[in-house]
Amino acid sequence: MSLPTDLKYTEEHEWLAERGEVVRVGVTPYAANALGDIVYVDLPQEGQEITAGEACGELESTKSVSDLYAPASGEVTAVNQAVVDAPEQINADPFGEGWLFEMRVSEYGSLLDSGQYAELTGE
């Protein structure tokens, strides 16, 4: 799968898309494939302040549990209830319907462009 060039990425395999005042956050196909079939998600709550680089949730698969790291600091403004109800959407469409949450950013963490992320993952 080719990486969208309009997104930013983290070394922990999250992606970030700017959407006006807020950004949308999800995990990359690389992460979804490495986890296997995702069966449960624990996401930050709307209104919660999160800090770049710190764990803000969990993704549980049939193989393991993995922390979800905040790609930026700020306030969570929306949570994708559809992936809470049907976590398999993350595996099926990680850049689309499988997004996780939106946030208003106060400070960005360390982000990569698509070329840097592709180099990191060997894709």
XYZ file of C-alpha atoms in Angstrom:
123
model
C 0.000 0.000 0.000
C 1.430 3.385 -0.906
C 1.569 5.969 1.857
C -0.479 9.144 1.495
C 1.955 12.045 1.133
C -0.408 14.560 2.778
C -0.162 12.834 6.175
C 2.487 13.009 8.887
C 3.661 9.869 10.691
C 5.264 8.864 13.990
C 7.960 6.308 14.673
C 5.313 4.467 16.731
C 3.198 4.016 13.543
C 0.448 6.578 14.055
C -0.612 8.942 11.277
C -1.894 12.476 11.585
C -4.030 14.397 9.051
C -4.644 18.121 9.339
C -8.339 18.962 9.043
C -8.633 22.688 9.644
C -8.429 23.502 13.362
C -8.156 19.850 14.345
C -6.132 16.852 13.255
C -7.352 13.298 12.737
C -5.258 10.455 14.147
C -5.063 6.786 13.219
C -2.602 3.919 12.951
C -0.815 2.926 9.780
C -1.416 -0.271 7.812
C 2.075 -1.330 8.931
C 0.912 -1.246 12.566
C -2.430 -2.869 11.803
C -0.721 -5.713 9.923
C 1.868 -6.201 12.670
C -0.865 -6.419 15.306
C -3.065 -8.807 13.361
C -6.826 -8.820 13.812
C -7.693 -5.941 16.141
C -10.501 -6.958 18.496
C -10.620 -4.135 21.075
C -9.646 -0.462 21.241
C -9.279 1.809 24.249
C -9.206 5.418 23.071
C -8.779 8.702 24.953
C -11.996 10.432 25.981
C -13.396 13.527 24.308
C -12.138 16.555 26.248
C -9.077 14.692 27.564
C -5.681 16.424 27.358
C -3.001 14.159 25.888
C 0.759 14.639 25.596
C 2.914 13.969 22.533
C 4.863 10.727 22.807
C 2.873 9.397 25.757
C 0.486 6.449 25.700
C -3.127 7.593 25.318
C -4.887 4.301 24.600
C -4.476 0.663 23.616
C -5.121 -1.569 20.643
C -5.729 -5.219 21.441
C -5.432 -7.919 18.822
C -5.674 -11.679 18.840
C -1.857 -11.663 19.193
C -1.028 -8.867 21.634
C -1.873 -5.543 23.264
C -0.105 -2.428 21.989
C -0.066 1.083 23.383
C -1.404 3.912 21.245
C 0.859 6.970 21.451
C -0.212 10.590 21.065
C 1.411 12.154 17.973
C 0.865 15.624 19.435
C -0.149 17.384 22.628
C -3.602 18.861 22.932
C -7.273 18.194 23.590
C -9.201 15.274 22.133
C -12.222 16.731 20.319
C -13.840 13.580 18.888
C -13.560 9.799 19.133
C -14.497 7.442 16.305
C -17.209 5.412 18.037
C -17.479 3.198 14.926
C -14.034 1.665 15.590
C -14.859 1.191 19.275
C -17.941 -0.779 18.171
C -16.191 -2.549 15.257
C -12.385 -2.538 15.792
C -11.832 -4.608 12.644
C -12.353 -1.376 10.654
C -8.803 -0.419 11.657
C -7.443 -3.450 9.783
C -9.832 -3.022 6.851
C -9.358 0.728 6.239
C -6.660 2.260 8.470
C -6.400 5.519 6.481
C -10.176 5.893 6.058
C -13.027 4.617 8.225
C -10.517 3.161 10.699
C -9.402 6.549 12.062
C -9.254 6.726 15.869
C -9.745 10.256 17.209
C -9.467 13.954 16.423
C -7.698 16.568 18.495
C -6.934 20.271 18.736
C -3.131 20.485 18.788
C -1.189 22.710 21.167
C 2.218 21.227 20.284
C 3.363 18.662 17.735
C 5.571 15.745 18.628
C 8.345 14.360 16.443
C 6.729 13.685 13.059
C 7.949 12.104 9.832
C 6.886 12.743 6.244
C 5.827 9.822 4.049
C 9.343 9.309 2.666
C 10.914 9.182 6.114
C 8.216 6.805 7.365
C 8.643 4.535 4.322
C 12.383 4.421 5.038
C 11.690 3.551 8.701
C 9.373 0.672 7.797
C 11.118 -0.492 4.632
C 7.946 0.054 2.578
